[in-house]
């Protein structure tokens, strides 16, 4: 184990990074705030296995006892998955958690930041955070967006979470200068939805093309993330009519309940899961799994130089 005072890098991850072999970072908020127990642990393990079968080393990232962990042991993964009250940690929460010796499950923003800091160049997640519906009044925009703007990594996602305002999020990604590539599509995917409703400027066909874009971004000093939006497979997507009905109910419940801040996204995703009888959960898992397989391909292509 390679250890700095504030960070523990798993042996396997440290060895791969030192040798320039492919590594894929995975987030931990999905484990603690996205998926129900005990499914969360099974999915976390499956995602790591997916990275391995793609020829890369998985590095699930979390804060445990006030230290950043880049790559978790199975016991650490199980501890996180079983925990009841782990903090959802975006970048701004990290210093507090470290100062207090606390645990934290990292969001897209925090995972990207910590992955890049450790030298990991590729990160797989489900749907990006972004601009919430009604943000013109609430100012609720995910810290994922500014983090993507300043973190030179590749993020493979299924587009923007469908609970959000996809059009507004697309505008913000443009303003923030974040390269955004549709993976074999010219439409912005909506997480559990194949088509979130907006057109994309750029379409790529394979992992090699993504790696080439990242390399050219580095050459040019473009320090934003390269975001790859891969649509969930059509046969695994959530039925759009069911999606729209349940989302309307979930948004109304959030409003009625006065849900704000970092609780909004977990609240809405949980309401979607319950309201769809678990169908949105299956679509979520399918999306993350497909993204993780693609991220391994991208990491392999980047490591090939
Ligand atoms: N996936 C889930 N549940 C979540 C998230 C993902 O199933 O809560 C997290 C991601 O980590 C993402 C975060 O970065 O939600 C965005 O939250 P916010 O809108 O508060 O920025
Ligand atoms: Mn928010």
Coordinates of C-alpha atoms and ligand atoms in Angstrom, one line a residue:
X1 CA 0.0 0.0 0.0
X2 CA 1.4 3.4 -0.9
X3 CA 0.5 5.9 1.8
X4 CA 0.7 9.6 2.1
X5 CA -0.7 11.1 5.3
X6 CA -4.0 12.0 3.6
X7 CA -4.2 9.3 0.9
X8 CA -4.0 5.5 0.6
X9 CA -3.5 4.1 -2.8
X10 CA -4.2 0.3 -3.1
X11 CA -1.1 -1.7 -4.0
X12 CA -2.6 -3.0 -7.3
X13 CA -3.6 0.6 -8.3
X14 CA -0.2 2.0 -7.4
X15 CA 1.6 -0.6 -9.3
X16 CA -0.6 -0.1 -12.4
X17 CA -0.1 3.7 -12.3
X18 CA 3.6 3.4 -11.8
X19 CA 3.9 1.1 -14.9
X20 CA 1.5 3.2 -17.0
X21 CA -1.1 0.4 -17.1
X22 CA -4.8 1.2 -17.5
X23 CA -6.8 2.2 -14.4
X24 CA -10.5 3.2 -14.1
X25 CA -11.8 5.2 -11.2
X26 CA -15.3 4.5 -9.9
X27 CA -17.4 6.7 -7.6
X28 CA -18.8 5.7 -4.2
X29 CA -21.9 7.9 -3.8
X30 CA -23.7 5.4 -6.0
X31 CA -22.9 2.7 -3.4
X32 CA -24.1 4.7 -0.4
X33 CA -26.8 7.0 -1.8
X34 CA -27.8 5.5 -5.1
X35 CA -28.5 1.8 -4.7
X36 CA -30.4 -0.1 -2.0
X37 CA -28.6 -2.6 0.3
X38 CA -27.5 -5.3 -0.4
X39 CA -27.7 -4.7 -4.1
X40 CA -25.2 -1.8 -3.8
X41 CA -22.4 -4.1 -2.7
X42 CA -23.1 -6.6 -5.5
X43 CA -23.1 -3.8 -8.1
X44 CA -19.9 -2.3 -6.7
X45 CA -18.2 -5.7 -7.0
X46 CA -19.6 -6.3 -10.5
X47 CA -18.4 -2.9 -11.7
X48 CA -14.9 -3.7 -10.5
X49 CA -15.1 -7.1 -12.2
X50 CA -16.2 -5.3 -15.4
X51 CA -13.1 -3.1 -15.3
X52 CA -10.9 -6.1 -14.8
X53 CA -12.5 -8.1 -17.7
X54 CA -11.8 -5.0 -19.8
X55 CA -8.1 -5.3 -19.0
X56 CA -7.8 -2.4 -16.5
X57 CA -7.5 -2.1 -12.8
X58 CA -10.5 -0.7 -10.8
X59 CA -10.0 2.1 -8.3
X60 CA -13.2 2.8 -6.4
X61 CA -12.6 6.0 -4.5
X62 CA -13.9 7.0 -1.1
X63 CA -12.9 8.7 2.2
X64 CA -12.5 6.3 5.1
X65 CA -11.5 7.5 8.6
X66 CA -10.4 10.8 7.2
X67 CA -8.1 9.5 4.4
X68 CA -8.7 9.3 0.7
X69 CA -8.7 5.8 -0.6
X70 CA -7.9 5.2 -4.2
X71 CA -8.8 1.6 -4.7
X72 CA -10.7 -0.2 -1.9
X73 CA -10.2 -3.7 -0.5
X74 CA -13.3 -5.9 -0.6
X75 CA -13.7 -5.4 3.2
X76 CA -13.6 -1.6 2.7
X77 CA -16.2 -1.9 -0.1
X78 CA -18.4 -4.0 2.1
X79 CA -18.0 -1.6 5.0
X80 CA -19.1 1.3 2.8
X81 CA -22.0 -0.6 1.4
X82 CA -23.3 -1.5 4.8
X83 CA -22.9 1.9 6.4
X84 CA -26.0 3.9 7.2
X85 CA -24.9 7.4 7.5
X86 CA -21.9 8.1 5.3
X87 CA -21.6 11.7 4.1
X88 CA -22.2 12.4 0.4
X89 CA -18.9 14.1 -0.4
X90 CA -18.4 16.7 -3.2
X91 CA -15.1 18.5 -3.5
X92 CA -15.9 21.1 -0.8
X93 CA -16.7 18.4 1.7
X94 CA -13.4 16.6 1.4
X95 CA -11.2 18.9 3.6
X96 CA -13.8 18.8 6.4
X97 CA -14.0 15.0 6.3
X98 CA -10.3 14.7 6.3
X99 CA -9.9 17.1 9.2
X100 CA -12.5 15.2 11.2
X101 CA -11.3 11.7 10.4
X102 CA -14.7 10.9 9.0
X103 CA -16.0 8.7 6.1
X104 CA -17.4 10.1 2.9
X105 CA -18.8 8.7 -0.4
X106 CA -17.5 10.7 -3.3
X107 CA -19.7 12.2 -6.0
X108 CA -18.7 12.7 -9.6
X109 CA -17.0 16.0 -8.7
X110 CA -15.0 14.6 -5.8
X111 CA -14.2 11.3 -7.5
X112 CA -12.9 13.1 -10.7
X113 CA -10.8 15.4 -8.5
X114 CA -9.3 12.7 -6.4
X115 CA -8.8 10.3 -9.4
X116 CA -6.9 12.9 -11.3
X117 CA -4.8 13.9 -8.3
X118 CA -3.7 10.3 -8.0
X119 CA -2.8 10.0 -11.7
X120 CA -5.9 8.1 -12.8
X121 CA -7.0 9.3 -16.2
X122 CA -10.4 7.6 -16.8
X123 CA -13.5 7.6 -14.6
X124 CA -16.8 5.8 -15.1
X125 CA -20.1 6.8 -13.6
X126 CA -23.9 6.7 -14.3
X127 CA -25.5 10.0 -15.0
X128 CA -23.8 13.4 -14.5
X129 CA -25.1 15.9 -12.0
X130 CA -26.1 19.2 -13.6
X131 CA -28.6 22.0 -13.6
X132 CA -31.8 21.1 -11.7
X133 CA -35.2 21.8 -13.0
X134 CA -36.3 25.1 -11.6
X135 CA -32.7 26.2 -11.1
X136 CA -33.5 29.7 -12.4
X137 CA -35.3 30.1 -9.0
X138 CA -33.3 27.8 -6.7
X139 CA -29.8 28.2 -8.2
X140 CA -29.4 24.4 -7.8
X141 CA -26.6 23.4 -10.1
X142 CA -24.4 20.4 -9.3
X143 CA -20.8 21.0 -8.3
X144 CA -20.1 18.2 -10.8
X145 CA -20.2 20.9 -13.6
X146 CA -17.4 23.2 -12.3
X147 CA -15.4 20.2 -11.3
X148 CA -15.6 18.8 -14.8
X149 CA -14.5 22.2 -16.1
X150 CA -11.2 22.0 -14.2
X151 CA -10.3 18.3 -14.1
X152 CA -8.4 16.9 -17.0
X153 CA -9.6 13.3 -17.1
X154 CA -12.0 11.3 -19.2
X155 CA -15.5 10.8 -17.7
X156 CA -17.7 8.1 -19.3
X157 CA -21.3 8.6 -18.3
X158 CA -24.8 8.0 -19.7
X159 CA -25.3 11.7 -20.2
X160 CA -27.1 13.8 -17.7
X161 CA -29.5 12.5 -15.0
X162 CA -33.0 12.6 -16.4
X163 CA -34.2 14.3 -13.1
X164 CA -32.3 17.4 -14.3
X165 CA -32.8 20.0 -16.9
X166 CA -30.8 18.5 -19.8
X167 CA -31.0 21.5 -22.0
X168 CA -29.7 23.9 -19.3
X169 CA -27.0 21.4 -18.4
X170 CA -25.8 21.2 -22.0
X171 CA -25.6 25.0 -22.1
X172 CA -23.6 25.1 -18.9
X173 CA -21.2 22.5 -20.2
X174 CA -20.7 24.6 -23.3
X175 CA -20.1 27.7 -21.2
X176 CA -17.6 25.9 -19.0
X177 CA -15.7 24.6 -22.0
X178 CA -16.1 20.9 -21.4
X179 CA -15.5 18.8 -24.5
X180 CA -18.6 16.5 -24.8
X181 CA -18.7 13.5 -27.1
X182 CA -21.7 11.3 -27.9
X183 CA -20.7 7.7 -28.1
X184 CA -22.2 6.5 -31.3
X185 CA -24.9 9.0 -31.0
X186 CA -25.6 12.7 -31.8
X187 CA -28.2 13.0 -29.0
X188 CA -27.6 13.7 -25.3
X189 CA -28.5 10.5 -23.4
X190 CA -30.6 11.0 -20.2
X191 CA -29.2 8.4 -17.8
X192 CA -32.0 5.8 -17.8
X193 CA -33.3 7.2 -21.1
X194 CA -31.6 6.6 -24.4
X195 CA -32.5 10.1 -25.6
X196 CA -32.6 13.0 -23.2
X197 CA -33.9 15.3 -25.9
X198 CA -31.0 17.5 -27.0
X199 CA -28.6 17.4 -30.0
X200 CA -24.8 17.0 -29.5
X201 CA -22.2 18.6 -31.6
X202 CA -19.7 15.7 -31.6
X203 CA -20.1 12.0 -32.1
X204 CA -17.3 9.4 -31.7
X205 CA -17.3 5.8 -32.8
X206 CA -14.8 4.0 -30.5
X207 CA -12.5 4.2 -27.5
X208 CA -9.5 5.0 -29.6
X209 CA -11.2 8.2 -30.8
X210 CA -11.9 9.2 -27.2
X211 CA -8.3 8.6 -26.2
X212 CA -7.1 10.7 -29.2
X213 CA -9.3 13.6 -28.1
X214 CA -8.0 13.4 -24.5
X215 CA -4.4 13.4 -25.8
X216 CA -5.0 16.4 -28.0
X217 CA -6.8 18.2 -25.1
X218 CA -3.6 17.6 -23.0
X219 CA -1.4 18.9 -25.9
X220 CA -3.5 22.0 -26.1
X221 CA -3.6 22.7 -22.3
X222 CA -7.4 22.1 -22.3
X223 CA -7.7 21.3 -18.6
X224 CA -11.4 20.3 -18.6
X225 CA -12.7 16.8 -18.5
X226 CA -13.5 15.1 -21.8
X227 CA -17.0 13.8 -21.2
X228 CA -18.2 10.7 -23.1
X229 CA -21.9 10.3 -23.2
X230 CA -22.9 6.7 -23.9
X231 CA -26.6 5.9 -24.1
X232 CA -28.0 3.0 -22.0
X233 CA -28.7 0.0 -24.2
X234 CA -32.3 0.4 -25.6
X235 CA -33.5 -2.9 -24.1
X236 CA -32.3 -1.9 -20.6
X237 CA -33.8 1.7 -20.7
X238 CA -36.6 2.8 -18.5
X239 CA -39.9 3.2 -20.4
X240 CA -40.2 6.9 -21.1
X241 CA -43.9 7.1 -20.3
X242 CA -43.4 5.5 -16.9
X243 CA -40.3 7.7 -16.4
X244 CA -42.2 10.9 -17.1
X245 CA -45.1 10.1 -14.9
X246 CA -43.0 9.0 -11.9
X247 CA -40.6 11.9 -12.3
X248 CA -43.5 14.4 -12.1
X249 CA -44.6 12.7 -8.9
X250 CA -41.1 12.7 -7.5
X251 CA -40.5 16.4 -8.3
X252 CA -43.8 17.3 -6.6
X253 CA -42.9 15.3 -3.5
X254 CA -39.5 17.0 -3.3
X255 CA -41.1 20.4 -3.6
X256 CA -43.8 19.5 -1.0
X257 CA -41.2 18.1 1.3
X258 CA -38.9 21.2 1.1
X259 CA -36.0 19.0 0.0
X260 CA -32.9 21.1 -0.8
X261 CA -29.1 21.0 -1.3
X262 CA -27.3 17.7 -1.6
X263 CA -30.4 15.8 -0.6
X264 CA -32.3 16.6 -3.8
X265 CA -30.6 14.1 -6.1
X266 CA -30.7 11.1 -3.8
X267 CA -34.3 11.9 -2.9
X268 CA -35.4 12.1 -6.5
X269 CA -33.5 8.9 -7.6
X270 CA -34.9 7.0 -4.6
X271 CA -38.5 8.2 -5.4
X272 CA -37.9 7.1 -9.1
X273 CA -36.8 3.7 -7.9
X274 CA -39.8 3.2 -5.6
X275 CA -42.3 4.7 -8.1
X276 CA -41.1 2.5 -11.0
X277 CA -41.0 -0.7 -8.9
X278 CA -37.3 -0.9 -9.3
X279 CA -37.3 -0.5 -13.0
X280 CA -35.2 2.7 -12.9
X281 CA -32.7 0.9 -10.7
X282 CA -32.2 -1.8 -13.3
X283 CA -31.8 0.9 -16.0
X284 CA -29.3 2.7 -13.7
X285 CA -27.2 -0.4 -13.2
X286 CA -27.2 -1.3 -16.9
X287 CA -26.1 2.3 -17.7
X288 CA -23.3 2.3 -15.2
X289 CA -22.1 -1.2 -16.3
X290 CA -22.0 -0.3 -19.9
X291 CA -20.1 2.9 -19.1
X292 CA -17.6 1.0 -17.0
X293 CA -16.9 -1.4 -19.8
X294 CA -16.3 1.5 -22.2
X295 CA -14.2 3.3 -19.7
X296 CA -11.9 0.2 -19.5
X297 CA -11.5 0.3 -23.2
X298 CA -10.7 4.0 -23.1
X299 CA -8.1 3.4 -20.3
X300 CA -6.5 0.7 -22.4
X301 CA -6.4 2.9 -25.5
X302 CA -4.9 5.8 -23.5
X303 CA -2.3 3.5 -21.9
X304 CA -1.3 2.2 -25.3
X305 CA 0.1 5.7 -25.9
Ligands
LIG1 N1 -26.0 8.0 -8.6 C1 -27.0 7.7 -7.8 N2 -27.2 8.5 -6.7 C2 -26.5 9.7 -6.5 C3 -25.5 10.0 -7.4 C4 -25.3 9.2 -8.4 O1 -27.6 6.7 -8.0 O2 -26.8 10.4 -5.6 C5 -24.7 11.3 -7.2 C6 -23.5 11.3 -8.1 O3 -22.4 11.0 -7.3 C7 -23.5 12.7 -8.6 C8 -24.3 13.4 -7.6 O4 -22.2 13.3 -8.7 O5 -25.3 12.5 -7.3 C9 -24.8 14.8 -7.9 O6 -25.4 15.3 -6.8 P1 -25.8 16.9 -6.8 O7 -26.9 17.0 -7.7 O8 -26.2 17.1 -5.3 O9 -24.6 17.6 -7.2
LIG2 MN1 -27.5 20.7 -5.7

